PDB file of C-alpha atoms in Angstrom:
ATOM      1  CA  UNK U   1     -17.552  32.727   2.127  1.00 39.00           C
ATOM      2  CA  UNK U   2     -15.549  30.704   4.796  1.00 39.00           C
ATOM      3  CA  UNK U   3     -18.812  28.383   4.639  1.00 36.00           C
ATOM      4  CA  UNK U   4     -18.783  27.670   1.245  1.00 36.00           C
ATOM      5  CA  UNK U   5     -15.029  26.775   0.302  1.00 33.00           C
ATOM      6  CA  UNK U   6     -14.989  23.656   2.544  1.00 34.00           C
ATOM      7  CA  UNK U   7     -18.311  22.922   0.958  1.00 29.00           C
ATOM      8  CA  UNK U   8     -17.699  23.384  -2.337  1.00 31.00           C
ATOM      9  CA  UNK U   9     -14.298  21.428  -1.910  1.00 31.00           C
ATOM     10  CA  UNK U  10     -16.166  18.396  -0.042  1.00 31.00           C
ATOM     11  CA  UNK U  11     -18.325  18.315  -3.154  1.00 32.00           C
ATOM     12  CA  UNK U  12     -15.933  18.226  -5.834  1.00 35.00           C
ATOM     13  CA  UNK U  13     -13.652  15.674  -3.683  1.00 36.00           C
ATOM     14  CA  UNK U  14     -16.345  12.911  -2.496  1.00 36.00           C
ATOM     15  CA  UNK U  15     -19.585  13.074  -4.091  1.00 37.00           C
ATOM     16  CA  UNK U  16     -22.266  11.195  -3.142  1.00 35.00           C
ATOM     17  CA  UNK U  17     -22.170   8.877  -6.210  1.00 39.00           C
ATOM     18  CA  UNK U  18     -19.071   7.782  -4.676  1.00 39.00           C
ATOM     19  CA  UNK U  19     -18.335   3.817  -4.837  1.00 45.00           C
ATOM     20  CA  UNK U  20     -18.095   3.903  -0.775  1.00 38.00           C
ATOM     21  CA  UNK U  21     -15.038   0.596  -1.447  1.00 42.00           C
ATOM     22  CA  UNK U  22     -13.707   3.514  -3.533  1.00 46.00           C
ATOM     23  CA  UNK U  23     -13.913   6.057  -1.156  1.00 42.00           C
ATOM     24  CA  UNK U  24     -12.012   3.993   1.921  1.00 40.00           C
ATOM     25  CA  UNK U  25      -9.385   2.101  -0.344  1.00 43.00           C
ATOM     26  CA  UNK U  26      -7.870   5.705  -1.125  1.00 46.00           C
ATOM     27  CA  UNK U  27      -8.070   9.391  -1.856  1.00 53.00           C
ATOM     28  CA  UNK U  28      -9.597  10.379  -5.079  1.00 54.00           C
ATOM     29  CA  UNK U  29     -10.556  13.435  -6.835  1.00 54.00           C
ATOM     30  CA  UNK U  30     -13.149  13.863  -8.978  1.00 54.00           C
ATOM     31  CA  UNK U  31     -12.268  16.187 -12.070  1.00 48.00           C
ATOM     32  CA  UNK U  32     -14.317  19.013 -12.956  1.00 47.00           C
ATOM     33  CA  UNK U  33     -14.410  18.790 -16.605  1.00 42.00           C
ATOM     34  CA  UNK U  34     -15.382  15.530 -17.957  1.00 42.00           C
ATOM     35  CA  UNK U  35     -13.740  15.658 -20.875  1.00 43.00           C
ATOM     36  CA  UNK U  36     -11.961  13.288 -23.390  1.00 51.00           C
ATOM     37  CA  UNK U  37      -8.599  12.927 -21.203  1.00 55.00           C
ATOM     38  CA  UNK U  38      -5.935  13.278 -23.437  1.00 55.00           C
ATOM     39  CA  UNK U  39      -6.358  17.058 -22.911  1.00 56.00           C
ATOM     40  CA  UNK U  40      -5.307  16.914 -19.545  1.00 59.00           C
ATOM     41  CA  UNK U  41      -1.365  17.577 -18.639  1.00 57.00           C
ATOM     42  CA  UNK U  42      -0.395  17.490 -14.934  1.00 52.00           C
ATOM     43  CA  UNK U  43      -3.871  17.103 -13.407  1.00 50.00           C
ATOM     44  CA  UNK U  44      -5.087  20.228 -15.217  1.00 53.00           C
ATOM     45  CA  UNK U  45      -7.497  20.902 -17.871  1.00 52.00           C
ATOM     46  CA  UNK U  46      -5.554  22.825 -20.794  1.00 60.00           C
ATOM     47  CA  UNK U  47      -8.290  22.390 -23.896  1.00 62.00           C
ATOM     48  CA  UNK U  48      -4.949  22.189 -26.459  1.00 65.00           C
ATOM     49  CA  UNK U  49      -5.790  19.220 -28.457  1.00 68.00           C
ATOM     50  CA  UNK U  50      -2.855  17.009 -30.051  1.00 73.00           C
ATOM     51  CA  UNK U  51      -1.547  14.047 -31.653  1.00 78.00           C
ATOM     52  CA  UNK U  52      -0.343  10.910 -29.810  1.00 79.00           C
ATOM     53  CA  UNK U  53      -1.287   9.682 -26.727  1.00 81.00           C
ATOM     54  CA  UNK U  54       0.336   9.927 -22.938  1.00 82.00           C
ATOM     55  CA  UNK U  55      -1.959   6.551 -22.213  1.00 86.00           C
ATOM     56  CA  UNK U  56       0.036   3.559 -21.188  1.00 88.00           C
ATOM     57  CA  UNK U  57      -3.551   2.021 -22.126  1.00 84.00           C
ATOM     58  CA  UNK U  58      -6.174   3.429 -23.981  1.00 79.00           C
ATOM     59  CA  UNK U  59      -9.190   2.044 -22.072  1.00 86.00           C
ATOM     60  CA  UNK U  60      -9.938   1.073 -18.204  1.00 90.00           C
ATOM     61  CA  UNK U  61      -8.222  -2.260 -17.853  1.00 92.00           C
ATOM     62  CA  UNK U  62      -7.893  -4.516 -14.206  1.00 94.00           C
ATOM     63  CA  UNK U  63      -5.218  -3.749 -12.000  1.00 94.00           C
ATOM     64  CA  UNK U  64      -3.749  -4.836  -8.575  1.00 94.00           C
ATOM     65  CA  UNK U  65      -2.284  -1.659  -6.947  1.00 94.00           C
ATOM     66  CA  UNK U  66       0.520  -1.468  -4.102  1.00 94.00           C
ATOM     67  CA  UNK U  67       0.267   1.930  -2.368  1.00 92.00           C
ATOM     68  CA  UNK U  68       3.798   3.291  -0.415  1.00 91.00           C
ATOM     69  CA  UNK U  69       1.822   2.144   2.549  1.00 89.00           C
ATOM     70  CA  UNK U  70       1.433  -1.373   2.425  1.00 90.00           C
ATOM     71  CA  UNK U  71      -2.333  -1.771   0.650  1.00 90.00           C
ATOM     72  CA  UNK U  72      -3.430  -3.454  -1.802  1.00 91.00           C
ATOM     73  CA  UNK U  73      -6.801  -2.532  -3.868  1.00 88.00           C
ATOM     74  CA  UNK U  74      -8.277  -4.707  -6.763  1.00 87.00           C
ATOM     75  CA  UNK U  75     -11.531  -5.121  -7.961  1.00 83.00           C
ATOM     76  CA  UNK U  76     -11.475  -1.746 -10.175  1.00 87.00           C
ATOM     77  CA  UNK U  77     -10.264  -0.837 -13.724  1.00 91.00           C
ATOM     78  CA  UNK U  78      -7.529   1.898 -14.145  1.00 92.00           C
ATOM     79  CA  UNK U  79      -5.706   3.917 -16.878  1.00 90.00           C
ATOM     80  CA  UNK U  80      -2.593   5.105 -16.439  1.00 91.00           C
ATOM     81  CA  UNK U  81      -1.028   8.642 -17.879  1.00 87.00           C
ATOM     82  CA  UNK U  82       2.443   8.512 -18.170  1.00 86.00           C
ATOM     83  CA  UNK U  83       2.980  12.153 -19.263  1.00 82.00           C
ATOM     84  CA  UNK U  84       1.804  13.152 -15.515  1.00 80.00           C
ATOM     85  CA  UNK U  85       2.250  10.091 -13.966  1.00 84.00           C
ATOM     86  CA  UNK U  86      -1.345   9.634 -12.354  1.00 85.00           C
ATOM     87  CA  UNK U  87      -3.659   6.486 -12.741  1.00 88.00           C
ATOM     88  CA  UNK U  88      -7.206   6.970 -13.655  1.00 87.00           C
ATOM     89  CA  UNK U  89     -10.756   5.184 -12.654  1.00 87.00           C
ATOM     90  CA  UNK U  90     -14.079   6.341 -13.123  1.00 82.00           C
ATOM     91  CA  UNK U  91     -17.260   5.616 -10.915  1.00 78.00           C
ATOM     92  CA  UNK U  92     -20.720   3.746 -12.432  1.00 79.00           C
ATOM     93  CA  UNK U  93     -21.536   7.575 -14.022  1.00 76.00           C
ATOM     94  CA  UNK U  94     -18.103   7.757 -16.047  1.00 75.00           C
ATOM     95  CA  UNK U  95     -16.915  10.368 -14.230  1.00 75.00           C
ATOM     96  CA  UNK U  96     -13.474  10.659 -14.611  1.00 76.00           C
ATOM     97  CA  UNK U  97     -11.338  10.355 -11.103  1.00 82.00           C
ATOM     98  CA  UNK U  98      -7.747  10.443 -10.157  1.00 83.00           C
ATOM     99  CA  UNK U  99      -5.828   8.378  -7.225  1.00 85.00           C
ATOM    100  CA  UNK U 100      -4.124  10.796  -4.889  1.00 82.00           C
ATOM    101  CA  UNK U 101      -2.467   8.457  -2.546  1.00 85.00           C
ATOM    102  CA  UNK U 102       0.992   7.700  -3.467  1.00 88.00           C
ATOM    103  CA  UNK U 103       1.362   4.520  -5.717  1.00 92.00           C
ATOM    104  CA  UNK U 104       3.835   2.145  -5.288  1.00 95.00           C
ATOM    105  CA  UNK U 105       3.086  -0.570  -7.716  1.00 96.00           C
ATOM    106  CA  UNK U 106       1.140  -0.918 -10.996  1.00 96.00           C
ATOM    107  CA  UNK U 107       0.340  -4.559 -12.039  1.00 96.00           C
ATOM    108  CA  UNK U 108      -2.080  -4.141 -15.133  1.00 95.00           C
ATOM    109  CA  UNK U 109      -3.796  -7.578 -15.360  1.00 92.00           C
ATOM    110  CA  UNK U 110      -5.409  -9.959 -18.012  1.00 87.00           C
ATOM    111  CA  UNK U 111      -7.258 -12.975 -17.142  1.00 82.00           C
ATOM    112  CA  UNK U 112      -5.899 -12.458 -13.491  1.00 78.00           C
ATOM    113  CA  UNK U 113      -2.055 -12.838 -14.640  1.00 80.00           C
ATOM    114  CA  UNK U 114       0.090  -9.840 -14.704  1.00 84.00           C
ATOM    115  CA  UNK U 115       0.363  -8.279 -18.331  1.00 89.00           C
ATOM    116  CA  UNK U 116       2.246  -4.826 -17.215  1.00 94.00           C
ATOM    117  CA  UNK U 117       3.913  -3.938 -14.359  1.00 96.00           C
ATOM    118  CA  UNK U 118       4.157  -0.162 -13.302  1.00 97.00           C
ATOM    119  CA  UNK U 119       6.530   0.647 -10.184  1.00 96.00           C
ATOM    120  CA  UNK U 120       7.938   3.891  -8.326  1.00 95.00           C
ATOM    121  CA  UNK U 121       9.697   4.170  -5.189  1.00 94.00           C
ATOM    122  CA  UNK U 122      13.561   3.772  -6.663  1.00 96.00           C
ATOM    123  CA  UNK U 123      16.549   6.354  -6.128  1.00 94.00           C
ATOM    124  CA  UNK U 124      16.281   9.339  -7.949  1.00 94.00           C
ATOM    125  CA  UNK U 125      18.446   9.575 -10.923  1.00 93.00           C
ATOM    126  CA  UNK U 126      18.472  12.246 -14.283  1.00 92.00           C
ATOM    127  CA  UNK U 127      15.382  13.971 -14.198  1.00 89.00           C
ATOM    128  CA  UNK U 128      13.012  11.456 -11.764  1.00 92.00           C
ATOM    129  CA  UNK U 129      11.734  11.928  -8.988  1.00 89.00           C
ATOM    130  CA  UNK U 130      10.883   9.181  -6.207  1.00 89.00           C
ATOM    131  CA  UNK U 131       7.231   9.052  -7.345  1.00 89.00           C
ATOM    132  CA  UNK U 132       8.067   8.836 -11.107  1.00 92.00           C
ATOM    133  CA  UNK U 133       6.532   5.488 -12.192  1.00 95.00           C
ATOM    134  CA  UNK U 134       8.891   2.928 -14.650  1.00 96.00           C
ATOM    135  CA  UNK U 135       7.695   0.047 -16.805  1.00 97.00           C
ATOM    136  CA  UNK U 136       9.573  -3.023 -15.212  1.00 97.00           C
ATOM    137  CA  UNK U 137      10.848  -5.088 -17.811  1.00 97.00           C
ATOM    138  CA  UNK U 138      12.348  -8.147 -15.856  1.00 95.00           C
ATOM    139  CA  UNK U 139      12.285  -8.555 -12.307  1.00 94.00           C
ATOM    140  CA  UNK U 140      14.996 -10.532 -10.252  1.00 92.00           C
ATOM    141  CA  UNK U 141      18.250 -10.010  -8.522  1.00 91.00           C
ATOM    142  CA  UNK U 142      18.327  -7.040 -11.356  1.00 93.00           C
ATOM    143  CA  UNK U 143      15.255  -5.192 -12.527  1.00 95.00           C
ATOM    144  CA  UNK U 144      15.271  -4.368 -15.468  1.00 96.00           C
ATOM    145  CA  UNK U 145      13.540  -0.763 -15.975  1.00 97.00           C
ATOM    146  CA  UNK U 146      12.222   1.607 -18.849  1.00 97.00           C
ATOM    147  CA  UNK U 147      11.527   5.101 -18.291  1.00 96.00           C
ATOM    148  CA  UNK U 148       9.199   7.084 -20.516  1.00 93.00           C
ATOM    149  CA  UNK U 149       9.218  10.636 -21.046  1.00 89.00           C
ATOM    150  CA  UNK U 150       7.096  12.412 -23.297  1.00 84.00           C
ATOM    151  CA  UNK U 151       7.916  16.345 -24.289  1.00 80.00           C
ATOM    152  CA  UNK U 152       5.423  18.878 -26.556  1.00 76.00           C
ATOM    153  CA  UNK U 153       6.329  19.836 -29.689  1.00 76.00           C
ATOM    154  CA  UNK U 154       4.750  22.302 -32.154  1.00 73.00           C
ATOM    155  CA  UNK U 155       5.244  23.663 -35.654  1.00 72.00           C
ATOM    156  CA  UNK U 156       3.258  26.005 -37.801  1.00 69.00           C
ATOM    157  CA  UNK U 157       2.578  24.884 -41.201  1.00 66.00           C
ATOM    158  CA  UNK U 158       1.919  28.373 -43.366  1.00 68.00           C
ATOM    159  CA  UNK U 159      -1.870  28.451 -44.039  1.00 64.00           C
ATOM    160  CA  UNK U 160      -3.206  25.822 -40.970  1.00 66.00           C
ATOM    161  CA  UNK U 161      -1.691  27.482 -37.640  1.00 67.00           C
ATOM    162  CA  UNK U 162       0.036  25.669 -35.059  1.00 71.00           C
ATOM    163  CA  UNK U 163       0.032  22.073 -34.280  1.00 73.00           C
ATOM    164  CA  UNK U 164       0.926  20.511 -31.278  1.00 75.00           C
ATOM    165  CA  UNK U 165       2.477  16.649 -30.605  1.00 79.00           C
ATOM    166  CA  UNK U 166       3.050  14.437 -27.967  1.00 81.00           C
ATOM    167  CA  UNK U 167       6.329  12.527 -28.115  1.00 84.00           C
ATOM    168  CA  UNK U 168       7.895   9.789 -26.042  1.00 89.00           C
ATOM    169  CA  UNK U 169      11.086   9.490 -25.683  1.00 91.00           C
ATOM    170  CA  UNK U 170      12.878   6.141 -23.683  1.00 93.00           C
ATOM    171  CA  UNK U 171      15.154   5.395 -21.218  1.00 94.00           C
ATOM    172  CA  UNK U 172      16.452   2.356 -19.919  1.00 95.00           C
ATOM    173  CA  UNK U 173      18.089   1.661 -16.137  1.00 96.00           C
ATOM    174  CA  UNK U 174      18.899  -1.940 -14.122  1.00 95.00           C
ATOM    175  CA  UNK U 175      18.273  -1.264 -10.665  1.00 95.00           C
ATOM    176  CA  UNK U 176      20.694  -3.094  -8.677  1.00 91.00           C
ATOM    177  CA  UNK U 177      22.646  -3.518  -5.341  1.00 88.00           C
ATOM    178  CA  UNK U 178      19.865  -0.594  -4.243  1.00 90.00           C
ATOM    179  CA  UNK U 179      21.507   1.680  -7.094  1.00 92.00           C
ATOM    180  CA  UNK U 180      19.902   2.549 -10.448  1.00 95.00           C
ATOM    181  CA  UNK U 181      22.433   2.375 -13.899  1.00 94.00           C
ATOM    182  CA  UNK U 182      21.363   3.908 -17.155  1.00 93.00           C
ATOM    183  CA  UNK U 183      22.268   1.385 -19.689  1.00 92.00           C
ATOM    184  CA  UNK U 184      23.454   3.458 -23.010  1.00 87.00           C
ATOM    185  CA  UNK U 185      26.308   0.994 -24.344  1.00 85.00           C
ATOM    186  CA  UNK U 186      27.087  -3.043 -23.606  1.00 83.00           C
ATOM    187  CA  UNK U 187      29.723  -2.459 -21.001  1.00 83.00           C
ATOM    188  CA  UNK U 188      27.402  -0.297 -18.414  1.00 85.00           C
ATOM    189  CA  UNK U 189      25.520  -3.785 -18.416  1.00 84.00           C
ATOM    190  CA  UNK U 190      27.751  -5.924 -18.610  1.00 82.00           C
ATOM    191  CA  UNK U 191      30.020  -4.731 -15.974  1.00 85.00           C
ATOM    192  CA  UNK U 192      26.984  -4.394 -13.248  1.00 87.00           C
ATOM    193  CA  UNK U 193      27.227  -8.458 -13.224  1.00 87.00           C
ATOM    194  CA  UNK U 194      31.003  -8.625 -12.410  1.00 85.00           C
ATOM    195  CA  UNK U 195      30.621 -12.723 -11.016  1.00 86.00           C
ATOM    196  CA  UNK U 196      29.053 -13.554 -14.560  1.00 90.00           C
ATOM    197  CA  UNK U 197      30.355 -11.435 -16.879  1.00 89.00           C
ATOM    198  CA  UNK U 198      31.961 -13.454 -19.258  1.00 91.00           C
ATOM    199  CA  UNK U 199      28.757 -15.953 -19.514  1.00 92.00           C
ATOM    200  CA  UNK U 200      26.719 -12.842 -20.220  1.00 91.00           C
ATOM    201  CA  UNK U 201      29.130 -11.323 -22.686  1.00 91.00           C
ATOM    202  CA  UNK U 202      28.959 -14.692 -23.969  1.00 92.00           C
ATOM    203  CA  UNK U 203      25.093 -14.648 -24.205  1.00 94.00           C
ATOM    204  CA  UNK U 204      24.853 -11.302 -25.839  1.00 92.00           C
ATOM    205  CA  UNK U 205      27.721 -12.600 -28.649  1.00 92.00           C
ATOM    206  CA  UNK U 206      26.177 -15.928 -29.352  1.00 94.00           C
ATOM    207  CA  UNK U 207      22.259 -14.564 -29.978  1.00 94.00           C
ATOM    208  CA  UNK U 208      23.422 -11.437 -31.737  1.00 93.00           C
ATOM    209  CA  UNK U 209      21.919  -9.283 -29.073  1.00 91.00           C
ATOM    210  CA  UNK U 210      21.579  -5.672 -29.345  1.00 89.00           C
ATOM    211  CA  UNK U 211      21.128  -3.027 -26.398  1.00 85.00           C
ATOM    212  CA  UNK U 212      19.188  -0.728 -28.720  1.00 87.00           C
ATOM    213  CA  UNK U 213      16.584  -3.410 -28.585  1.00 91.00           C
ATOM    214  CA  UNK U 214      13.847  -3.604 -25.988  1.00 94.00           C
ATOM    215  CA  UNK U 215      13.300  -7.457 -26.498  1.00 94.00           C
ATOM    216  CA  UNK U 216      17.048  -8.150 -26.241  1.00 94.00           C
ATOM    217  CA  UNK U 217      17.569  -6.360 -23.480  1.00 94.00           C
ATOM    218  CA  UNK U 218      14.801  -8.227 -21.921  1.00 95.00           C
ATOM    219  CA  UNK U 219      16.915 -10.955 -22.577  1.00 95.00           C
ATOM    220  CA  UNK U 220      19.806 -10.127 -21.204  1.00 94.00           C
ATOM    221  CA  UNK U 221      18.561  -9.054 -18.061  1.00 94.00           C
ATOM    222  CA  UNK U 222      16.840 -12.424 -17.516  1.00 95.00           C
ATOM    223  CA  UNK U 223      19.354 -14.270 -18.391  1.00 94.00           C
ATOM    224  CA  UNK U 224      21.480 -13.010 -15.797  1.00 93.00           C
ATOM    225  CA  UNK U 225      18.476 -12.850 -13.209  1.00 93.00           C
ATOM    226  CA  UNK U 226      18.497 -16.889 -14.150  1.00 93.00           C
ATOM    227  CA  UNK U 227      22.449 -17.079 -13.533  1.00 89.00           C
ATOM    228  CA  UNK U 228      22.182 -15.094  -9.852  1.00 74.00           C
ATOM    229  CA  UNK U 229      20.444 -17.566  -8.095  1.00 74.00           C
ATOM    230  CA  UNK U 230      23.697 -20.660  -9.194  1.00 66.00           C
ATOM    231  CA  UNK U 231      25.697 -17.936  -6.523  1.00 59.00           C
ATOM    232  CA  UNK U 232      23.797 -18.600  -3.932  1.00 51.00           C
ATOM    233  CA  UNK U 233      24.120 -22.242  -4.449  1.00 46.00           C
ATOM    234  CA  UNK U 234      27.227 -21.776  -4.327  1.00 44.00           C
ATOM    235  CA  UNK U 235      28.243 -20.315  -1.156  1.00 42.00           C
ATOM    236  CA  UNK U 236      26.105 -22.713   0.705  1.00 42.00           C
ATOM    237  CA  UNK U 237      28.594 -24.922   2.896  1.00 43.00           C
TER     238      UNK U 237
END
């Protein structure tokens, strides 16, 4: 028995079909059950199938990724979960694998130009942890963040059983001055740029901007990331 665990486990971890670039860039694990992967929740196979979709992207798609240590891979094609936050490849057989090493940075690509960036790493705040992975919005002397949570749901309709759901539900922060800030009304963004706040204010009244918005939010955020810099300027003698 004490033979055949650390067998078995070598196996399952790092089989010999293994891409050997794959194998040395960082630690993998091949899943057991093959499967279509929307039944998997938290690494583990549940076989409760459901409607919608934890995928960030519904097929393997290029990526650069940043582990916590410093390297960077490319050359494969990943899928992220969001519900679990793991990313996804699969060797030359289609067998399904998952990255083990700790991801820093996601940056989904098309035609070699970032499309989506995927980061973790910031302060912990509500429910996240340090390794929980945010959508990054706008990037600058703010970052503008969205956090996506999805939670099971079920109902039983009389006659058809119990169905089951997958639903998202979003959050947005700006991480800056090392500090991350929900953003539920105008003035918690607003007041975290206290050197341009009336140009900003001014900004959000003259376009008709709306915080509930994704795209205007976008907006804001990069509008003030385009202001920071004029600081700087600034204070040089």
């Amino acid at each position: 028995m004490r033979v055949m665990i650390p067998f078995l486990f070598f196996f399952f971890i790092f089989p010999k079909c293994i891409d050997a670039q794959l194998a040395g860039a960082y630690n993998v694990y091949y899943f057991r059950f093959n499967m279509d992967p929307s039944y998997y929740s938290d690494g583990n196979f549940s076989g409760i199938p459901y409607e919608g979709s934890p995928w960030f992207n519904t097929s393997f798609i290029p990526a650069r990724i940043t582990l916590f240590d410093g390297e960077v891979i490319e050359g494969n094609q990943f899928k992220l979960n969001l519900y679990n936050s793991r990313l996804f490849t699969e060797d030359d057989k289609k067998q399904l694998i998952v990255l083990t090493s700790a991801v820093k940075r996601i940056e989904f690509l098309n035609e070699g130009k970032k499309a989506a960036v995927f980061q973790a790493g910031f302060p912990r705040v509500d429910k996240q942890k340090w390794n929980s992975f945010y959508q990054v919005l706008a990037e600058g002397n703010a970052k503008l963040l969205k956090y996506i949570n999805y939670t099971f749901t079920n109902s039983m309709m009389y006659g058809q059983g119990v169905s089951y759901k997958l639903e998202p539900q979003f959050y947005f922060y700006v991480f800056a001055n090392n500090k991350m800030h929900p953003i539920k009304k105008v003035d918690d963004l607003v007041l975290l740029f206290p050197d341009w706040i009336n140009e900003v204010k001014g900004y959000i009244n003259r376009e008709g901007l709306k915080i509930r918005k994704e795209t205007d939010l976008i907006k804001i955020v990069s509008f003030y990331n385009s202001l920071a810099p004029l600081n700087k300027k600034e204070e040089r003698p």
